[in-house]
Coordinates of C-alpha atoms and ligand atoms in Angstrom, one line a residue:
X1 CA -34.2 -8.4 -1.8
X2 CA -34.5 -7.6 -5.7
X3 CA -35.4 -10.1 -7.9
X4 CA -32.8 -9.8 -9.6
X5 CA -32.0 -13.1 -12.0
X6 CA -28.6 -14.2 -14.2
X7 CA -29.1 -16.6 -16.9
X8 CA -27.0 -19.0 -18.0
X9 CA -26.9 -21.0 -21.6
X10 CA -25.5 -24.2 -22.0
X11 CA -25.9 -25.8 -25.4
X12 CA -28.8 -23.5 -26.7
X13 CA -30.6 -24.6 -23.4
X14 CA -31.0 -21.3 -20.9
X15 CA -31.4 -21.5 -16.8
X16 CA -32.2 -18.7 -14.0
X17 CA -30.1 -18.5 -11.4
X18 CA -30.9 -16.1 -8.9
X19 CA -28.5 -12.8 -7.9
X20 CA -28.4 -12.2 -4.0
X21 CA -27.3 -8.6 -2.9
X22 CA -25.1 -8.3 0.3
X23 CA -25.4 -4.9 2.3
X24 CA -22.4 -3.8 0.4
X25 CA -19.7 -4.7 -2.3
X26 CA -20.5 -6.8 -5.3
X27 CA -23.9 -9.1 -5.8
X28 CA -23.5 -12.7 -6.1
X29 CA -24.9 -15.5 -8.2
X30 CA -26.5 -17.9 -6.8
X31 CA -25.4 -21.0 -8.2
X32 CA -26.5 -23.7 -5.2
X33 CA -28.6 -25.8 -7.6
X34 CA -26.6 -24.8 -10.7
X35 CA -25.4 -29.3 -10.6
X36 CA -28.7 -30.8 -9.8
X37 CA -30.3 -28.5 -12.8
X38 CA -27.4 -28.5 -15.7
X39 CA -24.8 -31.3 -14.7
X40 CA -22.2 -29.3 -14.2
X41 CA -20.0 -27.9 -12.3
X42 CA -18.3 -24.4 -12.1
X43 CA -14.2 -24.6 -12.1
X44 CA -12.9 -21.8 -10.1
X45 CA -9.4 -22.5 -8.2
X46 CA -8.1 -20.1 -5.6
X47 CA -12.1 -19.6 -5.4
X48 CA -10.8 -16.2 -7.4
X49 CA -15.0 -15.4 -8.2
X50 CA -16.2 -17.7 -5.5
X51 CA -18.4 -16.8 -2.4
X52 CA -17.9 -19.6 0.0
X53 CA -19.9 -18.3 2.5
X54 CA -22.5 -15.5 3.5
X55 CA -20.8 -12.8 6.1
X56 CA -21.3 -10.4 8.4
X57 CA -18.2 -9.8 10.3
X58 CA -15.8 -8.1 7.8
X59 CA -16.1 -6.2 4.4
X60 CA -12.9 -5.7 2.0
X61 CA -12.7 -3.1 -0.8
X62 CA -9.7 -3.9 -2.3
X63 CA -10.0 -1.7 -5.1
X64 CA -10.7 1.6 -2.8
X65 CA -8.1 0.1 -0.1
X66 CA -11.2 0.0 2.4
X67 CA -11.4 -2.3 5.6
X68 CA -14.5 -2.6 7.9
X69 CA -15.1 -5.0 10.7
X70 CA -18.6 -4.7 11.4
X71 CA -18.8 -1.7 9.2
X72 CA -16.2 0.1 11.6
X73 CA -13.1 1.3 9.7
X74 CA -10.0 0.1 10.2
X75 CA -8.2 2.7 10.3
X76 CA -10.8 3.7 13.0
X77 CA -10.3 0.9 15.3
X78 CA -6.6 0.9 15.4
X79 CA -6.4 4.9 16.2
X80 CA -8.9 4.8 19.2
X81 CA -9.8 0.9 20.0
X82 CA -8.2 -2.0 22.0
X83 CA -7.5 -5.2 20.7
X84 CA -10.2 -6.5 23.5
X85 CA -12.9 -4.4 22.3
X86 CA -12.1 -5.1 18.5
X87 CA -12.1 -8.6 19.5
X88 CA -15.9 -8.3 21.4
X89 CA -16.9 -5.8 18.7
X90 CA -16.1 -9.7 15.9
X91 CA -17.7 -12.0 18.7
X92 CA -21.0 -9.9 19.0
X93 CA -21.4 -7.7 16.3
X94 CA -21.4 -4.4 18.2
X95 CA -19.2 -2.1 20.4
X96 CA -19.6 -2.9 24.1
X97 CA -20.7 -0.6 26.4
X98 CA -18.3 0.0 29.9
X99 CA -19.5 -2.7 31.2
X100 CA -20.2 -5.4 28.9
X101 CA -16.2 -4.5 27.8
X102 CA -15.2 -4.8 31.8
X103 CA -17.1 -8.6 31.9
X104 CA -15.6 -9.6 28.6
X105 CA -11.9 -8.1 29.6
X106 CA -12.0 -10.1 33.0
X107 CA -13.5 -13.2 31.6
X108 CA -10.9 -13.3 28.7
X109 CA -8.1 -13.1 32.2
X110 CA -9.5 -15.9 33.5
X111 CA -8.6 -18.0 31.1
X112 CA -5.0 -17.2 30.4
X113 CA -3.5 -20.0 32.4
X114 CA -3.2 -23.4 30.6
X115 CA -3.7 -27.0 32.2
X116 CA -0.3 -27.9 34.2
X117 CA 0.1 -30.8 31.9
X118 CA 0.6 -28.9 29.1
X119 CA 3.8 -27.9 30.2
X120 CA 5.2 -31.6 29.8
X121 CA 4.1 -31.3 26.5
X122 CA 5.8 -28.4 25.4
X123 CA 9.4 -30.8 27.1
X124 CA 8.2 -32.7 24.3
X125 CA 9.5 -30.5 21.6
X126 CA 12.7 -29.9 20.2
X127 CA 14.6 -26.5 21.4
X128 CA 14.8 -25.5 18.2
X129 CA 11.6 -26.5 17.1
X130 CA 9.5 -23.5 14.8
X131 CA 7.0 -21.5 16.9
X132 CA 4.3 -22.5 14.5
X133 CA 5.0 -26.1 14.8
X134 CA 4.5 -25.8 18.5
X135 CA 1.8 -23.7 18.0
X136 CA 0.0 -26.1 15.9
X137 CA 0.5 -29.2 18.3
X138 CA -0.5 -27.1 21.6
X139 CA -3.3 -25.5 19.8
X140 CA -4.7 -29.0 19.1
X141 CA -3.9 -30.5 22.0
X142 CA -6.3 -28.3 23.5
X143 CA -9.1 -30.4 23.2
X144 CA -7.5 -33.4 25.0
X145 CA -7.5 -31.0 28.3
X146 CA -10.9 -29.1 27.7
X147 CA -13.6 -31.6 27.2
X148 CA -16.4 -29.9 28.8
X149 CA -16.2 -27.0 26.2
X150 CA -16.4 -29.1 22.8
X151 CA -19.6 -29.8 22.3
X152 CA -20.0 -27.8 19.6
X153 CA -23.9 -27.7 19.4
X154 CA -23.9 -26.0 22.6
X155 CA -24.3 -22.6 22.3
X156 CA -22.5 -22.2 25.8
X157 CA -19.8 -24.6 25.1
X158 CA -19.2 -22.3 22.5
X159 CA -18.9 -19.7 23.9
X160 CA -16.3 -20.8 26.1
X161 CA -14.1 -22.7 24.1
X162 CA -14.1 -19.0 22.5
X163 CA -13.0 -17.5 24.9
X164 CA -9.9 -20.0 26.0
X165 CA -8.7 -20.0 22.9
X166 CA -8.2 -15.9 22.6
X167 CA -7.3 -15.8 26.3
X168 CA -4.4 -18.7 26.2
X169 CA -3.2 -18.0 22.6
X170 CA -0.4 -15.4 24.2
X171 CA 0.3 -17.9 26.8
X172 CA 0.9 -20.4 24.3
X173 CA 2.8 -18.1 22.3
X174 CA 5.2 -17.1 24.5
X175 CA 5.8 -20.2 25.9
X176 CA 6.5 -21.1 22.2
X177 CA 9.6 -18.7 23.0
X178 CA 10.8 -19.6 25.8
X179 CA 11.3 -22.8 25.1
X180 CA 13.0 -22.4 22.3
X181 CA 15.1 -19.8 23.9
X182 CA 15.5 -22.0 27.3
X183 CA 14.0 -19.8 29.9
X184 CA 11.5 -20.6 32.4
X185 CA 8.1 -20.2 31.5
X186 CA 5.7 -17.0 33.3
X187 CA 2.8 -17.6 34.3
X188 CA 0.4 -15.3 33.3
X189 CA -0.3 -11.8 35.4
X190 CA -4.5 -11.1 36.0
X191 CA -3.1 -7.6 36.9
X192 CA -2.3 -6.6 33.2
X193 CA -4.1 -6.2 30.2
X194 CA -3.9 -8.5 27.2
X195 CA -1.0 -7.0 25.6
X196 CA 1.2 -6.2 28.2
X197 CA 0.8 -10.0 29.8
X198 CA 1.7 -11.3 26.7
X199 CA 5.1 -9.0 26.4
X200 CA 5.7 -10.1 29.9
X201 CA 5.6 -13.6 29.4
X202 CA 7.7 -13.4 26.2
X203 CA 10.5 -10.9 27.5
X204 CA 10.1 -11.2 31.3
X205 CA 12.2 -13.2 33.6
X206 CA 11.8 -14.2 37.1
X207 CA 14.6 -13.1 38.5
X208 CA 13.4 -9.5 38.4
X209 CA 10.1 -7.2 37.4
X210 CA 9.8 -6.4 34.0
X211 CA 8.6 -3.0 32.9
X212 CA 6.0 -2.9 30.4
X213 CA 7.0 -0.1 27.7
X214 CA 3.7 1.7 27.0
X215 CA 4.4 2.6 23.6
X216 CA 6.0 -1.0 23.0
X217 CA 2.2 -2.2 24.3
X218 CA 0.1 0.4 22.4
X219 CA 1.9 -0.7 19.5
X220 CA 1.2 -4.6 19.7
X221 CA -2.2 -4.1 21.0
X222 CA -2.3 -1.9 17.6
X223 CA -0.9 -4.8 15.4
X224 CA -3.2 -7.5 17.3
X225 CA -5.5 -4.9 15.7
X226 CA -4.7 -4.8 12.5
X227 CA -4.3 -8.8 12.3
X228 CA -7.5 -9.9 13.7
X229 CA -9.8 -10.8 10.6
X230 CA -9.4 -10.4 7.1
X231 CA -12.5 -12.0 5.9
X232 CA -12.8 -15.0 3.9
X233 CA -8.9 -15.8 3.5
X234 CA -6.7 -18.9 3.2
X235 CA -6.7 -19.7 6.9
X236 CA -9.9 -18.9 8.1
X237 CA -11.5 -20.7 4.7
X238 CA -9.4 -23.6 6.4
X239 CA -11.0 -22.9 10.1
X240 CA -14.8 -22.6 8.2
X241 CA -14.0 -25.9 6.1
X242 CA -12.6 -28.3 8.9
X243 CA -15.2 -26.6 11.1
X244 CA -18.1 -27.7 8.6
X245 CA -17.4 -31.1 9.4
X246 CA -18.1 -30.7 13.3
X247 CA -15.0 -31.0 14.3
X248 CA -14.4 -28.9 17.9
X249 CA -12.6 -25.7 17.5
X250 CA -9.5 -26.0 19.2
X251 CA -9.3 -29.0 16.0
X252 CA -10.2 -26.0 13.8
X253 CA -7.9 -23.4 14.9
X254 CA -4.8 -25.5 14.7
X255 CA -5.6 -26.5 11.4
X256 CA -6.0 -22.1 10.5
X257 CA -2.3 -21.9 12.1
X258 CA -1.3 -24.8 9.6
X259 CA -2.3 -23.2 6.5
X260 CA -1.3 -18.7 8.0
X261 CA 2.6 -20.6 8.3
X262 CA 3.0 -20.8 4.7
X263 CA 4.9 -18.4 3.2
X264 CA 2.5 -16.7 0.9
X265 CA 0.1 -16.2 3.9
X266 CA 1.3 -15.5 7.3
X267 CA 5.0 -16.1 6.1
X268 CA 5.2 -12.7 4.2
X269 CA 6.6 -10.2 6.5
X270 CA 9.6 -12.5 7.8
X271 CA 10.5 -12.2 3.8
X272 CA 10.4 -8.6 4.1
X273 CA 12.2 -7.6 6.2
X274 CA 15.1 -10.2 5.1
X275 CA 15.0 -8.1 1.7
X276 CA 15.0 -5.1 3.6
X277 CA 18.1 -6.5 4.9
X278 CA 19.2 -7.2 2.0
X279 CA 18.9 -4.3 -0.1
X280 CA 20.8 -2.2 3.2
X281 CA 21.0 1.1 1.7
X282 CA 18.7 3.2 0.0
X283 CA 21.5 3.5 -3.2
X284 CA 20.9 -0.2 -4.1
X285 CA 17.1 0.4 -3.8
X286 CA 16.8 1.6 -7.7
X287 CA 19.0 -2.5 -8.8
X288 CA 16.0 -4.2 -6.6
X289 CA 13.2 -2.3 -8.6
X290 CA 14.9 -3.6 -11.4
X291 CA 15.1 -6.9 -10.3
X292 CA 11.6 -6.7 -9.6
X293 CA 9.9 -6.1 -12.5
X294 CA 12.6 -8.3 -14.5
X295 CA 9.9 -11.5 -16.1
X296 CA 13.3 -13.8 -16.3
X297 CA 14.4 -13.0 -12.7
X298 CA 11.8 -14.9 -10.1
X299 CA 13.0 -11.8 -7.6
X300 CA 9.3 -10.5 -6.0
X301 CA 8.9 -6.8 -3.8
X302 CA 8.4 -8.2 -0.8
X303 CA 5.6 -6.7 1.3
X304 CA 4.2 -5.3 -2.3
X305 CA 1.0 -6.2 -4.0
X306 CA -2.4 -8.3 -2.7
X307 CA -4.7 -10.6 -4.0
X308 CA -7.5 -8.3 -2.7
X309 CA -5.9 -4.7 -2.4
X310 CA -5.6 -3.1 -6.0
X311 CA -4.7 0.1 -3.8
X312 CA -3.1 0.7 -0.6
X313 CA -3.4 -1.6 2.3
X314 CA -5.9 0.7 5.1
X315 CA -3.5 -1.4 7.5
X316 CA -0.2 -0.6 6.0
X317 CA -1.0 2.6 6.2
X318 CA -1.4 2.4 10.1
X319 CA 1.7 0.2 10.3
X320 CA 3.9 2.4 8.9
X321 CA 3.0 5.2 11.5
X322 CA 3.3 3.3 14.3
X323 CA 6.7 1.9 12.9
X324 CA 7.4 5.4 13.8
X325 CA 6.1 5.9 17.2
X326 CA 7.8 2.8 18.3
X327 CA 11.4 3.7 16.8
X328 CA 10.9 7.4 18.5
X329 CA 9.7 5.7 22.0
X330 CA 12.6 3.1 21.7
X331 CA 15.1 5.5 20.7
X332 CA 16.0 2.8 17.7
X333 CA 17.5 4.5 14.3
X334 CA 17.2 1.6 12.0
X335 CA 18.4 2.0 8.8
X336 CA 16.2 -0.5 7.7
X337 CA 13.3 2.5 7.8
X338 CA 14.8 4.5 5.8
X339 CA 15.2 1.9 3.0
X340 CA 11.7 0.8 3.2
X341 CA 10.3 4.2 3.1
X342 CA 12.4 5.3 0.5
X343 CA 11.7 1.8 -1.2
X344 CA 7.8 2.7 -0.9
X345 CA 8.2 6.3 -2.0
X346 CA 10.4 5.0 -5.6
X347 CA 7.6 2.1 -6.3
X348 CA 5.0 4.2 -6.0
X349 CA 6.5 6.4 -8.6
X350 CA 7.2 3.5 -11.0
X351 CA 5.2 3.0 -14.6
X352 CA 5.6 -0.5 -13.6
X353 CA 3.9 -1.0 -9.8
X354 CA 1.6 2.2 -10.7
X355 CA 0.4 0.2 -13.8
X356 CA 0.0 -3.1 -11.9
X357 CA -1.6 -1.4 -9.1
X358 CA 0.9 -3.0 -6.6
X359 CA 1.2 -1.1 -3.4
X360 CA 2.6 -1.9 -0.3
X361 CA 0.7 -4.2 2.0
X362 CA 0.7 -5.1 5.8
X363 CA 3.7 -6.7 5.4
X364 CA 5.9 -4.1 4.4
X365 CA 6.0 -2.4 7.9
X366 CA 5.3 -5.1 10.1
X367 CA 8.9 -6.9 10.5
X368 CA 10.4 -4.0 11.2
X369 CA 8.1 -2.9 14.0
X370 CA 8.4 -6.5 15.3
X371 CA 12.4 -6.5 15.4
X372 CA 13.0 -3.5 17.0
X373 CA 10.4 -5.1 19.9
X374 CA 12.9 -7.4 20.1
X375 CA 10.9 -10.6 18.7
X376 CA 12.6 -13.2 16.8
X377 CA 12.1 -13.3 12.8
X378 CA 10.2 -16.9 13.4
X379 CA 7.7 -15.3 16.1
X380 CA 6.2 -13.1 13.5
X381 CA 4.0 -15.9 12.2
X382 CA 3.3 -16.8 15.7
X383 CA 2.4 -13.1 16.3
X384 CA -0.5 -13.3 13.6
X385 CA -1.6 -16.5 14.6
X386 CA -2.4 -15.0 18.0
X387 CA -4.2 -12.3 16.7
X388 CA -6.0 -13.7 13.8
X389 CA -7.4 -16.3 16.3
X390 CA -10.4 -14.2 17.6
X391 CA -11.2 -13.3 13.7
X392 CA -11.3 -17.2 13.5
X393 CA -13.5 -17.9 16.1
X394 CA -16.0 -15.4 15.4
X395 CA -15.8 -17.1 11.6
X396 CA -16.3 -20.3 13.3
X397 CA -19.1 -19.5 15.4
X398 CA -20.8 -17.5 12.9
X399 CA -20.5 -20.6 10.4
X400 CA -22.0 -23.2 13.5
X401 CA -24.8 -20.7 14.5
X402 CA -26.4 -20.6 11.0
X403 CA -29.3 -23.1 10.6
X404 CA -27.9 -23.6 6.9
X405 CA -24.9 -24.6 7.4
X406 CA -23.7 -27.7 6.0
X407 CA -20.4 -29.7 5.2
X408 CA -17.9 -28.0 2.7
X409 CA -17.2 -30.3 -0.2
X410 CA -16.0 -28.7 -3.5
X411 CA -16.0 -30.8 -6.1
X412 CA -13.7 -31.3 -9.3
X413 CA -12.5 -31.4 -12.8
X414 CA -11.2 -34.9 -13.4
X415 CA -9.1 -35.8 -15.7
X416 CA -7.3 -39.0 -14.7
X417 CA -8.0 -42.7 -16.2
X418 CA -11.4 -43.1 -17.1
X419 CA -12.6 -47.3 -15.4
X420 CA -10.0 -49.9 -16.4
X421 CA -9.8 -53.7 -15.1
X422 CA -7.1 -54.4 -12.5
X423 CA -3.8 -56.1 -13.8
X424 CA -2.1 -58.4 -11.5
X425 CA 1.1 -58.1 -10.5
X426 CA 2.9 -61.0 -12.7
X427 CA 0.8 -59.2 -15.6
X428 CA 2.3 -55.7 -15.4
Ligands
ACO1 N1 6.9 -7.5 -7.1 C1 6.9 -7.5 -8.4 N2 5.9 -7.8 -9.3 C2 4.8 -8.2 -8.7 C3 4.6 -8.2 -7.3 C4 5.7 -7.9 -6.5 N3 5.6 -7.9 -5.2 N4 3.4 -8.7 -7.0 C5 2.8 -8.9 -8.1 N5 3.6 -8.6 -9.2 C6 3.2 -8.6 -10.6 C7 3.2 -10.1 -11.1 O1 4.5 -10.4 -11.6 C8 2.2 -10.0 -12.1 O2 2.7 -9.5 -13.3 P1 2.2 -10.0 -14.8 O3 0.7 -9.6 -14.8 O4 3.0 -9.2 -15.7 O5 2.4 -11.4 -14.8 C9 1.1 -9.0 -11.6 O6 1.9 -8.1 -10.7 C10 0.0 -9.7 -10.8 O7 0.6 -10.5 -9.8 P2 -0.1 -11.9 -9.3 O8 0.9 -12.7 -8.6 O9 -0.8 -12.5 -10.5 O10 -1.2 -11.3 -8.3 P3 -1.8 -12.2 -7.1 O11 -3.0 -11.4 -6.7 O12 -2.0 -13.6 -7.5 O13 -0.7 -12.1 -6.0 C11 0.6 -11.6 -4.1 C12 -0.7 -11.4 -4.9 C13 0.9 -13.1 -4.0 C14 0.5 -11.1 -2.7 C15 1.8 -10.9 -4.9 O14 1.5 -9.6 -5.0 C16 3.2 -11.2 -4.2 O15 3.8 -12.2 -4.4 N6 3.6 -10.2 -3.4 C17 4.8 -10.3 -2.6 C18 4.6 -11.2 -1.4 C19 3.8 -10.5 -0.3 O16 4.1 -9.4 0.1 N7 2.8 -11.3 0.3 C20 2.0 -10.8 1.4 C21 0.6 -10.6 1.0 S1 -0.3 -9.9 2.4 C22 -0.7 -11.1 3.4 O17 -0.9 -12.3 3.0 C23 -0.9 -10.9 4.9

């Protein structure tokens, strides 16, 4: 590594801090003893210049629109991958071969059933209770039922708590659904893949077989894709931080699901396509670009613009074609489409979103894919949550394996009382 060093002056008094170079994307400053050698602190909110954490699973250039998980393009992985192989490829750091894929696809089966006494549990919830909110309480629960896979200093314990989580996450989900829509729950099938189990147990009934569409279960295997790890985000931050601390991982990963259900993280594309609705037909789209780049009205594009993209979203891209294939396979002739790619094409011709570099995101595509499956807006969440979970694991694990790793604790810029002598009650 260069010795490369950034200095720092504070009151005519100068420090070195040393500059650490990743493999790709920009260099960091290395600021670890920046408190014990000036007294201060750094004040960065939103961590909007902060690296919380060294990584090698996924890289983000949001300024070239460029996704890599493990250095394999996105764009790559959803065209000729399976969500089981992207979600090996996180775990281990490399494509399987045949027959490491065949062991990890049959392990991840054998774990799709949850304990029998989760199913009281789920009695426990209201009907109408949000998906997430079940989500969140199963998810957790977890650990009551799995105690011989929480020892989190156990490599092997690891390891399986790993692979439980990814394998019972659709079972969980759909059973999230059919409560709430007051069928019986399905047990999961061993004879189908990920994908297509999970669309059985949300849309299948016992009373007779259900068919598996193949270009319905392409399509969400694609999306599982597309939603498995976005580097160091709101939710998996959450997973590394309550991880730090030791706490198992079924712990963690309900507390990731807390923080993807609110709206400006996993909540987006339910907000989307509601606009979509919305705005109905493409002659009202030019009023809503208006709207949007109005300062006095609060009115946002929904599905437009990123924190990290300053160009277009790799994955929106992919969205938007299969949006396609799944409307041709389905026969479905939504209008809602055609407003959204006419909405797409007019923004992207706009002084306004061109000079604000605000271009659509994985959002913008993903509702409507997800409606004409048949899914309920409040599964969408739910939907990411599933998929996301094998990015949060591998985060997880990645964070526990390193020999450095110790507990998060930002600290702060106080500005409250300064010491002052209690008054007693009669006194105030
Ligand atoms: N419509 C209109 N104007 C927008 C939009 C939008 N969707 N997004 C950003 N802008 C404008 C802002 O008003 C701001 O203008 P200003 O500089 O004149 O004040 C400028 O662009 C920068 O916006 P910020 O909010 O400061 O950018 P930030 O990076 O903090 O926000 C965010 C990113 C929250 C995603 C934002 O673009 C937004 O609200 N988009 C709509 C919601 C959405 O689609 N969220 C999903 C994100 S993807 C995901 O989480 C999976």
């Amino acid at each position: 590594m260069a010795d490369k060093k950034a200095q720092l002056t504070i009151e005519g008094e100068t420090w070195d801090f040393p500059i650490m170079e990743g493999s790709t994307g920009p260099d960091v400053v290395d600021i670890r003893k920046l408190y014990g050698q000036t007294g201060k602190f750094t004040f960065d909110p939103g961590y909007k210049s902060t690296a919380s954490c060294e990584s090698s699973l996924t890289y983000i250039d949001g300024n070239k629109g460029v996704l890599l998980h493990r250095g394999y393009p996105i764009g790559q992985l959803a065209e000729h991958s399976s969500f089981m192989e992207v979600s090996y490829l996180l775990l281990n750091g490399e494509l399987p071969s045949a027959d490491e894929l065949y062991d990890f696809e049959n392990t991840i089966t054998r774990h799709t059933m949850l304990h029998e006494q989760l199913m009281t549990f789920y009695r426990g919830f209201r009907r109408d209770a949000h998906p997430m909110a079940i989500m969140c309480g199963v998810v957790g629960a977890l650990s009551a039922f799995y105690h011989d896979s929480t020892d989190i200093s156990d490599p092997e314990h690891r390891r399986i708590s790993s692979h439980r989580l990814i394998a019972k996450m659709p079972t969980i989900a759909a059973m999230a659904y059919k409560y709430a829509v007051g069928q019986p729950f399905l047990y999961p099938d061993n004879s189908l893949s990920y994908t297509g189990n999970f669309l059985r147990m949300t849309f299948g009934v016992p009373a007779e077989e259900y068919e598996i569409h193949p270009a319905v279960e392409k399509a969400m295997d694609r999306i599982f894709i597309l939603h498995a790890d976005h580097e160091q985000n709101a939710s998996t931050s959450t997973v590394r931080l309550a991880g730090s601390s030791g706490a198992n991982p079924f712990a963690c990963i309900a507390a990731g699901i807390a923080c993807l259900w609110g709206p400006a993280h996993g909540g987006a594309n339910e907000a989307c396509l509601n606009m979509l609705h919305e705005i109905g037909t493409p002659d009202r789209i030019p009023h809503y670009i208006e709207r949007a780049k109005d300062k006095n009205d609060p009115f946002r594009l929904m599905g437009f613009g990123h924190r990290v993209y300053k160009n277009y979203d790799p994955r929106a891209t992919v969205m938007q074609k299969t949006v396609r294939e799944v409307f041709d396979a389905l026969g479905v002739n939504d209008p809602v489409f055609e407003t959204a790619l006419q909405l797409e094409e007019m923004a992207l011709n706009d002084d306004y979103f061109k000079e604000k570099k605000l271009f659509p995101n994985v959002d913008f595509y993903s509702g409507a894919i997800l409606s004409a499956i048949g899914f309920p807006t409040t599964m969408f969440t739910a939907l990411f949550a599933l998929a996301r979970t094998v990015g949060w694991v591998a985060q997880w694990n990645e964070m526990i394996s390193d020999p450095g790793q110790v507990i998060g604790r930002p600290r702060q810029l106080y500005t409250g009382p300064t010491q002052r002598d209690y008054v007693p009650l009669e006194k105030r």
